[in-house]
Structures are given as structure tokens and as C-alpha cells.
Tab-separated table of C-alpha atoms in Angstrom:
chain	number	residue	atom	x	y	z
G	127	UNK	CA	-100.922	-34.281	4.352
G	128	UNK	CA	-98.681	-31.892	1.796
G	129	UNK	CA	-96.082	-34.061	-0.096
G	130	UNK	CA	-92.540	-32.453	-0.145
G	131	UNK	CA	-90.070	-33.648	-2.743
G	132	UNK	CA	-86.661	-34.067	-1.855
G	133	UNK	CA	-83.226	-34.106	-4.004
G	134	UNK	CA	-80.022	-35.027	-2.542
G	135	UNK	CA	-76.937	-34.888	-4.802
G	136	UNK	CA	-74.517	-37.499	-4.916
G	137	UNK	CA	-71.795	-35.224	-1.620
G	138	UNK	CA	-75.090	-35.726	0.394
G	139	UNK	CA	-75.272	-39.312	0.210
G	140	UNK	CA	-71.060	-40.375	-1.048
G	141	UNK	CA	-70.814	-43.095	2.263
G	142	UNK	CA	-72.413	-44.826	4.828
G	143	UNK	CA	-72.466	-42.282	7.385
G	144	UNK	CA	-73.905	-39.664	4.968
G	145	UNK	CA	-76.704	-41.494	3.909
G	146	UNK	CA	-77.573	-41.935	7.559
G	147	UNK	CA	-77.416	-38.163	7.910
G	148	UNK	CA	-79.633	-37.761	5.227
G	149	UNK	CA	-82.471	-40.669	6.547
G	150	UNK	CA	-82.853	-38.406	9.505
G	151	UNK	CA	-83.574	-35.556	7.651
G	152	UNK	CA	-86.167	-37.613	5.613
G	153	UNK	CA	-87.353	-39.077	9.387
G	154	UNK	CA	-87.991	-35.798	10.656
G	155	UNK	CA	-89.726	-34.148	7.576
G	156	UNK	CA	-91.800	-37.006	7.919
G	157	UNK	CA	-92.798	-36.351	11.413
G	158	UNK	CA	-94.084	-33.075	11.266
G	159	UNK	CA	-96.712	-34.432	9.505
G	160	UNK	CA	-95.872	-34.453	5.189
G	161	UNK	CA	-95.448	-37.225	2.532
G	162	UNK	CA	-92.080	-37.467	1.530
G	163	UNK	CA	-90.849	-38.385	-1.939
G	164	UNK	CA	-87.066	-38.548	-1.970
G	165	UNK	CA	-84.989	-38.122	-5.532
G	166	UNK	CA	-81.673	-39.705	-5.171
G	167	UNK	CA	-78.089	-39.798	-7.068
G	168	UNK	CA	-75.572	-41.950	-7.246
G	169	UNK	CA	-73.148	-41.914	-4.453
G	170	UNK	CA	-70.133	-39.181	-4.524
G	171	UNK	CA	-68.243	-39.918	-7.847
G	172	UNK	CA	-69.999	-43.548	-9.385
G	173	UNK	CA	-71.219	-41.880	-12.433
G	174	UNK	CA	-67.923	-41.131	-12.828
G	175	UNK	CA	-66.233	-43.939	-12.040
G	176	UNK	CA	-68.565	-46.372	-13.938
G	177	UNK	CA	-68.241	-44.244	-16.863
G	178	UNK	CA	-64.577	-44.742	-16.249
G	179	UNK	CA	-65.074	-48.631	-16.824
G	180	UNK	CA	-67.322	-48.018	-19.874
G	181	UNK	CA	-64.548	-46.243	-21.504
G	182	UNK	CA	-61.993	-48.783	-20.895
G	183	UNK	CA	-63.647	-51.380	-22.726
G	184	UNK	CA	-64.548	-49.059	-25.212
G	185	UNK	CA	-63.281	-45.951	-25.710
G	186	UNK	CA	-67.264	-44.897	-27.755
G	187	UNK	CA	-69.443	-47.242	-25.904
G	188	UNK	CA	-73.610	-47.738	-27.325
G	189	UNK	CA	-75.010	-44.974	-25.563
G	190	UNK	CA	-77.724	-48.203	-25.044
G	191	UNK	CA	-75.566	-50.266	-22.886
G	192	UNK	CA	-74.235	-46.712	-21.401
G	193	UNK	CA	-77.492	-45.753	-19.771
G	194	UNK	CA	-78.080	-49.244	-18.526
G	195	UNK	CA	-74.730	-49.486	-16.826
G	196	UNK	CA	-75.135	-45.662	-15.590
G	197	UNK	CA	-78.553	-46.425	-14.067
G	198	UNK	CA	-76.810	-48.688	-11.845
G	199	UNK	CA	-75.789	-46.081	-9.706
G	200	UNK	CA	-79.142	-44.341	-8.366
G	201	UNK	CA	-80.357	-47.998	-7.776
G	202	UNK	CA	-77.275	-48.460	-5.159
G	203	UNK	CA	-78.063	-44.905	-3.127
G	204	UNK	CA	-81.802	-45.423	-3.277
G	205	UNK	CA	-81.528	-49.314	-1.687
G	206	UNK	CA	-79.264	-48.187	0.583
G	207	UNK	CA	-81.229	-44.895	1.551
G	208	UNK	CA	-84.622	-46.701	2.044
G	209	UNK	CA	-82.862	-49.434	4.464
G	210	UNK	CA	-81.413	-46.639	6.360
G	211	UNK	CA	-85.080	-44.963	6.635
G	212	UNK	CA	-86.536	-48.018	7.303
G	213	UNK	CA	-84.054	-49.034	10.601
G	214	UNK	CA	-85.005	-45.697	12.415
G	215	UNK	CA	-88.589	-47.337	12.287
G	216	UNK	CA	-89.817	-45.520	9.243
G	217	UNK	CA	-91.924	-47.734	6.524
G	218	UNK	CA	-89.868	-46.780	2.862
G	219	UNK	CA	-89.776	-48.265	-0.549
G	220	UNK	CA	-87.114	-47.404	-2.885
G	221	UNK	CA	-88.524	-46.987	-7.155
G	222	UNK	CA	-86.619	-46.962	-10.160
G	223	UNK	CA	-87.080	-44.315	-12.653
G	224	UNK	CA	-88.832	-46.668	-14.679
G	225	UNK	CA	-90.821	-48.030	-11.675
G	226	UNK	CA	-91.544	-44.354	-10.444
G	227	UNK	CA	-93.059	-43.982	-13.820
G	228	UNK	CA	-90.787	-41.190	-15.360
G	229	UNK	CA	-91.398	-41.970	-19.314
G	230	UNK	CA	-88.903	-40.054	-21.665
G	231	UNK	CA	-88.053	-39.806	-25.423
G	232	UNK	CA	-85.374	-42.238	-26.951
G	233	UNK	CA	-82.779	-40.028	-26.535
G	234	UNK	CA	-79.913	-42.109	-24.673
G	235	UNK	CA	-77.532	-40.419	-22.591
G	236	UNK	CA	-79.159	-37.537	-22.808
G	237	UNK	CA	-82.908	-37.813	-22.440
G	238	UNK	CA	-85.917	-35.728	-22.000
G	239	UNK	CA	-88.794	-36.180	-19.504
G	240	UNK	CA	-92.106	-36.240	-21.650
G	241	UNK	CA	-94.281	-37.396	-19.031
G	242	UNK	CA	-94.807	-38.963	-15.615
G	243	UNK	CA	-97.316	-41.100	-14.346
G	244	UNK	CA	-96.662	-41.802	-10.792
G	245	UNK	CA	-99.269	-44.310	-10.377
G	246	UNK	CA	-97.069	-46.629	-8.031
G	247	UNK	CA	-95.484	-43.730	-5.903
G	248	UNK	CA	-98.592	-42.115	-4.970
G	249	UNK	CA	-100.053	-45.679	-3.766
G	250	UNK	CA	-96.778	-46.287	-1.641
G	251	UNK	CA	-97.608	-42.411	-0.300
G	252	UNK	CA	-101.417	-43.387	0.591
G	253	UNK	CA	-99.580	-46.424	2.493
G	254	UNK	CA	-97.992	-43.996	4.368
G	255	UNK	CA	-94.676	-45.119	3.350
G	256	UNK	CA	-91.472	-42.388	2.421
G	257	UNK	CA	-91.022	-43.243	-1.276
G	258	UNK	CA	-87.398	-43.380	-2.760
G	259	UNK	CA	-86.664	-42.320	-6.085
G	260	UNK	CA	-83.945	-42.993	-8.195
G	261	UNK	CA	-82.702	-39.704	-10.445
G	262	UNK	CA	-81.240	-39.434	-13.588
G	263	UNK	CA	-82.964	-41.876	-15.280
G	264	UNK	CA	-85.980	-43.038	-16.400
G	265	UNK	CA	-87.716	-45.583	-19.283
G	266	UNK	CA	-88.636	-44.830	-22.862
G	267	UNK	CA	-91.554	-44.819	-24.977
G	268	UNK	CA	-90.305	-47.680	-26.381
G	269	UNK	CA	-89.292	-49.498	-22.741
G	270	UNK	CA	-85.799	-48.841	-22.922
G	271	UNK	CA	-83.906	-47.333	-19.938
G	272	UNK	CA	-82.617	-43.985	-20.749
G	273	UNK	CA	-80.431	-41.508	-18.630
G	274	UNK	CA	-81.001	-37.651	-18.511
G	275	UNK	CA	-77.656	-36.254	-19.027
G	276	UNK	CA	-75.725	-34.110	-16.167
G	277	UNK	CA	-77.740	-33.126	-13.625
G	278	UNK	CA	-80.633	-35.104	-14.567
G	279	UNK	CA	-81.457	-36.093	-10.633
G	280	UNK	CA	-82.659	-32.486	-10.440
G	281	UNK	CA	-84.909	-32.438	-13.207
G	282	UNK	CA	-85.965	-35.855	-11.937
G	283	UNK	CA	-87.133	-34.074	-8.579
G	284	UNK	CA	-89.295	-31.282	-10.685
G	285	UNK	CA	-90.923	-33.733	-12.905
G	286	UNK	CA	-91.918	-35.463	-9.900
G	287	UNK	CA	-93.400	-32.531	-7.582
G	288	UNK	CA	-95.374	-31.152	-10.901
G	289	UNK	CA	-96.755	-34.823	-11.492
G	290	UNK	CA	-97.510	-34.845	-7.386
G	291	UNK	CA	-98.903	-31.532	-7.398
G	292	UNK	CA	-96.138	-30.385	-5.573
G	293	UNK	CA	-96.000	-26.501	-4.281
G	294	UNK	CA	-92.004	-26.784	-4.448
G	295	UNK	CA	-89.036	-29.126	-4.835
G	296	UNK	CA	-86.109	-28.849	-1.848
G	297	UNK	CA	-82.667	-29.361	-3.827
G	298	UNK	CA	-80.044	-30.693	-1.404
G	299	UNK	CA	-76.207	-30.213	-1.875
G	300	UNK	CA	-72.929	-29.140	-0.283
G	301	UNK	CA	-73.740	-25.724	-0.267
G	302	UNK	CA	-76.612	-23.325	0.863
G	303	UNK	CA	-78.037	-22.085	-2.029
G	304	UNK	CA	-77.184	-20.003	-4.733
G	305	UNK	CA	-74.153	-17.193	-4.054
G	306	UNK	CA	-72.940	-14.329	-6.418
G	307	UNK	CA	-70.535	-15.753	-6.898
G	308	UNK	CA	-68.324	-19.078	-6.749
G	309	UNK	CA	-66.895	-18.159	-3.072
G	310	UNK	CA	-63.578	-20.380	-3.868
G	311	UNK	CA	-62.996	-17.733	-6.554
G	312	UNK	CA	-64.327	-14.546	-5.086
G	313	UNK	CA	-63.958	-14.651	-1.167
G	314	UNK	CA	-66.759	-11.634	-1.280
G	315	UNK	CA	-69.406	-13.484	-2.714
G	316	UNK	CA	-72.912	-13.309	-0.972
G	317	UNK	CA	-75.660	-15.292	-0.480
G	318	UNK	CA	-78.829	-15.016	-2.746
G	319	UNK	CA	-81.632	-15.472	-0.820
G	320	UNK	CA	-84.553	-15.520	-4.098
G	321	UNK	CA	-83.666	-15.330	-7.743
G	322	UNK	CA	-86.168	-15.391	-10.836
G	323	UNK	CA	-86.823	-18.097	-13.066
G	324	UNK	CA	-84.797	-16.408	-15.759
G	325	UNK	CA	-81.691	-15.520	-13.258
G	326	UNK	CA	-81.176	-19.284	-12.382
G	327	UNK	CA	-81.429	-20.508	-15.480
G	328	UNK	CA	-78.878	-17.965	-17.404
G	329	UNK	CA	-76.434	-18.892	-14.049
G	330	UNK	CA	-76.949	-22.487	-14.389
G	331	UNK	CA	-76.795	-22.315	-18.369
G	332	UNK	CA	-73.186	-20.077	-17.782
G	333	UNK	CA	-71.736	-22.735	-15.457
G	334	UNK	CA	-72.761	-22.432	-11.818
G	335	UNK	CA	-73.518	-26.131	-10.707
G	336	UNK	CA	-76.068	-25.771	-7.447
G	337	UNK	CA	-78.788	-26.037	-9.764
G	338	UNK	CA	-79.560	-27.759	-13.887
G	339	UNK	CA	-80.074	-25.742	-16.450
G	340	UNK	CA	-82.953	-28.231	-18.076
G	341	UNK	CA	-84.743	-28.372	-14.231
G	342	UNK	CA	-84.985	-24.533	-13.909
G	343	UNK	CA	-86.300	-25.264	-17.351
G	344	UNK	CA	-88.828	-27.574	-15.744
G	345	UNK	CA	-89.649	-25.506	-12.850
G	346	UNK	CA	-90.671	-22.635	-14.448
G	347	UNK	CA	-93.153	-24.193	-17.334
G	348	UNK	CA	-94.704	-25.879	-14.376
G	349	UNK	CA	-94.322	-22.871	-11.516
G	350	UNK	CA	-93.209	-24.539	-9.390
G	351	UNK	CA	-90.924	-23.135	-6.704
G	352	UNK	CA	-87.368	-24.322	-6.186
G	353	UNK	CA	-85.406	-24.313	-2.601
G	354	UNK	CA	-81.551	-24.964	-2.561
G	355	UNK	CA	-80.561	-25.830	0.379
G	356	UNK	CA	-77.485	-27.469	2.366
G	357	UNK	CA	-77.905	-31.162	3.534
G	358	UNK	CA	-75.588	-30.160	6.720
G	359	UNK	CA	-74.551	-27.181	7.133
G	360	UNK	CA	-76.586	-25.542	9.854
G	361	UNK	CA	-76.811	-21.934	8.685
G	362	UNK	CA	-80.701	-21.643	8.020
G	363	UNK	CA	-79.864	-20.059	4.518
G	364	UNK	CA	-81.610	-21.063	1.276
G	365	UNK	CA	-82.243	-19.771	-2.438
G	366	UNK	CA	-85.723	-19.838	-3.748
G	367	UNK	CA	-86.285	-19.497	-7.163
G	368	UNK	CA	-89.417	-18.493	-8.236
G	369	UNK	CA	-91.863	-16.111	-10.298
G	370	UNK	CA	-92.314	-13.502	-8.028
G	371	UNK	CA	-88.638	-11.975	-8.118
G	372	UNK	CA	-88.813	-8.591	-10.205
G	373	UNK	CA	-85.164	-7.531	-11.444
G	374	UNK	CA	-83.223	-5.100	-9.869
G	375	UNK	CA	-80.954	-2.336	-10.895
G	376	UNK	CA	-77.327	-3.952	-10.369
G	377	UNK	CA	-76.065	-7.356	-11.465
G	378	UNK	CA	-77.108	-9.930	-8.992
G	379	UNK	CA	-74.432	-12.832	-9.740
G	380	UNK	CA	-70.682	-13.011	-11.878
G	381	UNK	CA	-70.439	-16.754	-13.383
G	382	UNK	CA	-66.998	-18.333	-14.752
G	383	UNK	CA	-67.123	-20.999	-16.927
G	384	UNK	CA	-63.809	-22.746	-17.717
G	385	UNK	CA	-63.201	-25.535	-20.645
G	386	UNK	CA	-64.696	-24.081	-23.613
G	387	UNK	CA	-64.038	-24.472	-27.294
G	388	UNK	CA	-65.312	-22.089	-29.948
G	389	UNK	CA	-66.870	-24.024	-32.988
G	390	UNK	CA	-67.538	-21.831	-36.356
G	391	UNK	CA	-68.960	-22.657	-39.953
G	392	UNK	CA	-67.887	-20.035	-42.638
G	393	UNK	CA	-71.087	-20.839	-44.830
G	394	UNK	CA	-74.372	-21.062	-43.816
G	395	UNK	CA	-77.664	-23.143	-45.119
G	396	UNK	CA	-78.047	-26.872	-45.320
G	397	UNK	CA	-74.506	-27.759	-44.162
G	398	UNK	CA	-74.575	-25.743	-40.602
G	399	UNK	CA	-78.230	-27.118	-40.086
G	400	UNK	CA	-76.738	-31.056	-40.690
G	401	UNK	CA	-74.252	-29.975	-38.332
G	402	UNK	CA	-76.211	-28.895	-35.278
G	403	UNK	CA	-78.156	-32.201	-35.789
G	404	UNK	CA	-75.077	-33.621	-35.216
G	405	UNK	CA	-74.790	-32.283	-32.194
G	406	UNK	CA	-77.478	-32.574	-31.285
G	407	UNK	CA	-78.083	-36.425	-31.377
G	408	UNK	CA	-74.318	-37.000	-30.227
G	409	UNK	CA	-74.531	-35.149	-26.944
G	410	UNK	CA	-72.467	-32.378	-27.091
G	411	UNK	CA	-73.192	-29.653	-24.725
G	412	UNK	CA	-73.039	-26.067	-26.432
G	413	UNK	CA	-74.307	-22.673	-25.421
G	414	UNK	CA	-74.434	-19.175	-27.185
G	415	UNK	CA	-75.525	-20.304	-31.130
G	416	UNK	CA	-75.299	-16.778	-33.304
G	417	UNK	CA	-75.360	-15.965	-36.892
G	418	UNK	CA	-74.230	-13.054	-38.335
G	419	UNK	CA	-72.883	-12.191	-41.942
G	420	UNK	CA	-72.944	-16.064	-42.841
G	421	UNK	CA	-70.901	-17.195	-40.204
G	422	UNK	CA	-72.401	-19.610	-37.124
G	423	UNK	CA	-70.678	-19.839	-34.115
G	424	UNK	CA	-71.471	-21.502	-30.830
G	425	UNK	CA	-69.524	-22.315	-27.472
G	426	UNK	CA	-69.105	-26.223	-27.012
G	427	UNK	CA	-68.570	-27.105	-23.228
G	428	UNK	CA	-66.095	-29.680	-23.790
G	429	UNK	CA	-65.704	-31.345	-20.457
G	430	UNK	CA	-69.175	-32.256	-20.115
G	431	UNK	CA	-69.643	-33.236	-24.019
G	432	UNK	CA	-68.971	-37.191	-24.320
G	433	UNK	CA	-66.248	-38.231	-27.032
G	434	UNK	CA	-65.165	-34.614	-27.534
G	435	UNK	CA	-62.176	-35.449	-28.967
G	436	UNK	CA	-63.882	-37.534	-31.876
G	437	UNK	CA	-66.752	-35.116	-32.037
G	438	UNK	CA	-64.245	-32.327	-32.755
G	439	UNK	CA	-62.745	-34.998	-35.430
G	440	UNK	CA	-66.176	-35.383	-37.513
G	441	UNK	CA	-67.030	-31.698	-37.419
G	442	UNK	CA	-63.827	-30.654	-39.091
G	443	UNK	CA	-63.882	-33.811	-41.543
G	444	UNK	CA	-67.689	-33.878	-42.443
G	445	UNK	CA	-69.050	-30.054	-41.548
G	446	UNK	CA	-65.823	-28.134	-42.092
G	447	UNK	CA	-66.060	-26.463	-38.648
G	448	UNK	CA	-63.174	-24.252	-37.471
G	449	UNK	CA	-62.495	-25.290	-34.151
G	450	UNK	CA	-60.491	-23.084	-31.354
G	451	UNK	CA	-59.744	-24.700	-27.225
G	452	UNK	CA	-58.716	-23.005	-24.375
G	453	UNK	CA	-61.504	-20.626	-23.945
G	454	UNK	CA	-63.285	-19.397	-20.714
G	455	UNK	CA	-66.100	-17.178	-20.336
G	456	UNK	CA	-67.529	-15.107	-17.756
G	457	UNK	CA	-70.899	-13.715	-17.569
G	458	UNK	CA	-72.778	-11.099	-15.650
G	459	UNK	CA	-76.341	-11.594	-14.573
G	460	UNK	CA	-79.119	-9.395	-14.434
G	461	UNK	CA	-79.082	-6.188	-13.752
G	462	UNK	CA	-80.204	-2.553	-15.499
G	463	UNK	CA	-78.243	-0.209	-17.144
G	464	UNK	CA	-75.272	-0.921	-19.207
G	465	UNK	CA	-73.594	-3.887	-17.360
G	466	UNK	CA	-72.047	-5.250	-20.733
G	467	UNK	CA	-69.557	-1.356	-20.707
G	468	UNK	CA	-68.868	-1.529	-17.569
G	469	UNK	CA	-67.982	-5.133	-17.446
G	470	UNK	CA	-65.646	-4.334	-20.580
G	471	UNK	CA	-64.350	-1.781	-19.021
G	472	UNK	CA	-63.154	-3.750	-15.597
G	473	UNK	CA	-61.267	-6.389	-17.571
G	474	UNK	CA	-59.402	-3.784	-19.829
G	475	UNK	CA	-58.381	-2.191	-16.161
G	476	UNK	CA	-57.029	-5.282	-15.159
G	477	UNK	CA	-55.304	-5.541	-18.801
G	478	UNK	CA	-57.261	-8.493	-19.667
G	479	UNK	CA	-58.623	-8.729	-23.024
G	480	UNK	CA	-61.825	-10.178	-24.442
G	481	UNK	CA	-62.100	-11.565	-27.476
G	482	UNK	CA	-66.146	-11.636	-27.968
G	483	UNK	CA	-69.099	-10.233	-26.016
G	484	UNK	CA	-72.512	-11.522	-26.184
G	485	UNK	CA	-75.138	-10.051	-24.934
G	486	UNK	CA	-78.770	-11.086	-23.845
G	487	UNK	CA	-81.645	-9.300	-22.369
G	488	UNK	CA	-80.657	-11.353	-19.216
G	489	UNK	CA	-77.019	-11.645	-19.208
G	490	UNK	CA	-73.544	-10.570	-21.088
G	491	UNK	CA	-70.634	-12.610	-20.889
G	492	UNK	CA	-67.139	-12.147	-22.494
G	493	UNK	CA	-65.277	-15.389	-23.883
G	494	UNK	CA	-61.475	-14.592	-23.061
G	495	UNK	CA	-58.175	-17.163	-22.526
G	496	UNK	CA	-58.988	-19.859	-19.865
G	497	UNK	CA	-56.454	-18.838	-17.537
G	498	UNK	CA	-57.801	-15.372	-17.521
G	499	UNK	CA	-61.742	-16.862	-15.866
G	500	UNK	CA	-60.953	-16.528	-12.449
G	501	UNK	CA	-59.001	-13.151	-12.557
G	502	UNK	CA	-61.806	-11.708	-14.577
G	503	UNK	CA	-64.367	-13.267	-12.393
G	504	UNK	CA	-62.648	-11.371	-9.518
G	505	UNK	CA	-62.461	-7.989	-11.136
G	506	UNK	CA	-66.290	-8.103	-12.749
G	507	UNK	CA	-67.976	-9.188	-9.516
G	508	UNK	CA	-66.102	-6.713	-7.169
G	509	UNK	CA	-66.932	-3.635	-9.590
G	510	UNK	CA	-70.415	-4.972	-10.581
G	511	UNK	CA	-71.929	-6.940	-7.749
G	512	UNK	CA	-69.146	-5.191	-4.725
């Protein structure tokens, strides 16, 4: 039999009734005749809330003691998720990252996957059991249980249909795949039905959330195909990413990204490389590192970046960084021609101003005032996608 992998996100399986929804899914993808691995996350908002606790009894918790509270929450969802597969008659075993054999580098809070060896899984499979995985998180080199940052249940799912040999990975959430758009912010936003490798990954990397930046990543050293798809909605609609998409002449997909901070160094050398080590090993989520006449600069993504406030504090005091809040940015992917002058071009019609454009062979996005994201998000994707 073909083994499909599974991921449901932590919408798909936030209560009782969901997760019941969701073990008759898994039922009847095991009855037409596959082996079904099933990546989990924690239920609705328990990441959240536990790392709610964690910071109340310390504000800068060991990232140690972080991960091994945070792990907690994939082991509720998959327990619960393999008892509800198991009362519709169904033989299921729920694994731990750890258990599933998901081995990563030392890097808590924010670990990568260096290897998998799903020994125990594939014997469960040969049982002909459904085997339950928990996501985001998985054990070290050195036997220590690390967590894989935001979005780490995805990556999870990849890493596990590569090890499986795997043709694709089916990505469950609250939405059906992958639009052009966030349709809460532009009401004509349409439906992607296949985007490339490099597409996704500039989306995901720019701020759309159906899909992790790091399991595009994943998918497309290992080629293997990804399908977003809704756990309930009925529609029949997916995304596939995948190699065979060739790019197209117009821009297939506006992005807004809200919450940013610009970070710059006036001198280069020694001091601005200490400083991206920094963060680096602290966690702190940045995109769109330049240089240019001795000046670095990168966007830090501060409501995903743990302890920004205090991270801010030790760049200015020990790296001299310059450090500016209240940014947004929106960015424009794919597409031939020149999409960065006409994207320019939009905002200055709707008298909003940028104050930097970057531009990659894949994307261009403008960083302008927060406030401005979702007007300029309008504007760009109704002259450039339309």
C-alpha cells in the first residue's frame, strides 16, 4: 500500500468534536486502501497559552525547560487523536517526536531536523496500524527534547514523507490552499491551484501563514510535492506546490506582513558578523539581510521573535544597532516584466509612500508605515494580480 502523510494544524484539531472530524478523515484515507502517518499540533492556541505560563514565572525562561514544557502540547492532540481513531474500530498508536525518531541539532526553541530514522513508525505501519505523530518537536543529538520553532508541525510532516519515501505530504488547515491574496484583506483574492517551489517559499518567507517557510525549504531539497488543503470545508480546492510550475508573465500573489522593525549597523566587519550570531542563537526571526556602502540592514519580525523587547535592548547596548518599529511590508510575487515600477507606482496613486524597495529575482516588496499594509495590499494586488 502507498503511505500518505498527513498534517493537521492546531484549528483542525482545537476541541473534542474537531478531533473527531479529523479521525474520520484519517478512517477513510485508510480505507481506500493507504498507510497513514498523521503529524499533529497542539490543540487551537496551547502553544500559546503554555508559553503564556512560561513567561509568568519567568519573564526569559531556559529555552531547555521551554521546549520540554512546549512539547507537552502535541503529546495531548496526538493521545487524544489516536483514541478517537481507535473507537471507530481503527488500530492507531500515537509517537513522540523523539519516539517517531525525528533527531535534530541542539538548537532549542528553534531547531533543525538533521535526520530521521523512522524505525518504530514504519513497524507500527507493517502492523497495519494508522501511526500518530507528534509535530514540532523532536530529540537531539545529544537526547535532549528540542522544539522546531513556528510552524515546525509542517516541517515535521516533510521530514517524515522524505524519510517514508513519501510521493507528497497533505497539509491540513482552515483554509483551502494557497490564495493571492489574504481574502480578509482583499475580498478579490483567488485561489492558486499549483505554485513553484520558489513561489511558496518567498510567500511563506513574506508572511502568508498556510504554509512554513523552513518546510517549503524541506520539500523542495527532497521533491517532494506539497497539497494544502482544508480539513472541512467541502470545496474540492487545493494548492500543490511542486517543481513542475514554470513562471508566468504577471504576479501570481500580493503578501502583507505587519509587525516589523528595521535593525541597521553603521560599520561593517567583525562587529555586524558577532551580531547576526546573536541572532541567530537567540531566536529572532529576520528576513531581507543587505549590505551596501558599509551599512547592514535586515527586517526583524518582532511578533514571532521571543524576548524582543530585551533582544532589541542587547543589540543597541552591545552591537550598536539602530533600531526603528512600526514597519509593514508588502511584497509582490512572481511575475515578468517590471513588477517592482509598477508596484511603486500603485502606492504613490494611492498617496502612500515607501520608504525602501527590495528586490529579488522572485519577489519585490516595499517596507512602508504599518498602518499603510493593508491599504497597499489592496491597491498592489488589484493593479498587479486584478
Amino acid at each position: 500500500m502507498s503511505i500518505v502523510v498527513q498534517k493537521y494544524g492546531g484549528s483542525s484539531v482545537a476541541d473534542v468534536e474537531k478531533i473527531h472530524r479529523v479521525a474520520a478523515k484519517v478512517v477513510a484515507t485508510r480505507e481506500r486502501g493507504h498507510d497513514v502517518v498523521v503529524v499533529v499540533s497542539a490543540m487551537g492556541k496551547t502553544t500559546d497559552e503554555l508559553l503564556g505560563l512560561a513567561h509568568a514565572v519567568d519573564p526569559s525562561p531556559p529555552r531547555r525547560e521551554l521546549d520540554m514544557l512546549l512539547s507537552t502540547g502535541e503529546r495531548i492532540s496526538m493521545a487524544l487523536l489516536s483514541m478517537a481513531i481507535q473507537k471507530r474500530g481503527v488500530d492507531a498508536i500515537s509517537f513522540t517526536g523523539s519516539q517517531s525518531g525525528i533527531i535534530t541539532n541542539d538548537r532549542h526553541f528553534d531547531a533543525r531536523i538533521i535526520d530521521v530514522r523512522p524505525h518504530r513508525v514504519e513497524d507500527e505501519l507493517a502492523r497495519g496500524r494508522v501511526v500518530i505523530v507528534a509535530g514540532y518537536q523532536g530529540m537531539s543529538y545529544k537526547r535532549e527534547i528540542t522544539t522546531l520553532g513556528r510552524g515546525g508541525s509542517d516541517t515535521t510532516a516533510l521530514a517524515m514523507a522524505a524519510a517514508l519515501g513519501a510521493e507528497h505530504a497533505e497539509i491540513y488547515s482552515d483554509v483551502d490552499g494557497v490564495y493571492s491574496a489574504d481574502p480578509r484583506v482583499a475580498p478579490d483574492a483567488t485561489h492558486l491551484p499549483e505554485l513553484s517551489y520558489d513561489e511558496m517559499q518567498e510567500m511563506a518567507e513574506s508572511g502568508a501563514k498556510v504554509l512554513h517557510a523552513k518546510a517549503v525549504e524541506f520539500a523542495r531539497q527532497h521533491r517532494i510535492a506539497i497539497r494544502a488543503r482544508s480539513t472541512f470545508l467541502e470545496s474540492g480546492k487545493e494548492t500543490v506546490v511542486h517543481e513542475g510550475v514554470e513562471p508566468g508573465e504577471q504576479v501570481r500573489a500580493v503578501v502583507g506582513q505587519k509587525g516589523l522593525a528595521r535593525v541597521s549597523f553603521d560599520d561593517g566587519g567583525e562587529k555586524v558578523g558577532f551580531a547576526l550570531g546573536h541572532l541567530r542563537k537567540a531566536g529572532v526571526v529576520s528576513r531581507d539581510l543587505r549590505t551596501a556602502d558599509g551599512r547592514t540592514e535586515l527586517l526583524v519580525v518582532t511578533a514571532q521573535t521571543p524576548d524582543w523587547e530585551k533582544n532589541a535592548k542587547a543589540l543597541r547596548a552591545d552591537f550598536g544597532a539602530t533600531i526603528e518599529e512600526g514597519f509593514g511590508a508588502v511584497s509582490a510575487i512572481g511575475g515578468a516584466g517590471d513588477p517592482a515600477l509598477a508596484l511603486v507606482e500603485t502606492l504613490a496613486g494611492e498617496g502612500l509612500a515607501p520608504t525602501e524597495l527590495i528586490v529579488t529575482p522572485v519577489r519585490v516588496t516595499v517596507v512602508l508605515p504599518e498602518a499603510d499594509t493593508d491599504a497597499a495590499v489592496r491597491a498592489a494586488h488589484a493593479r498587479l494580480v486584478g
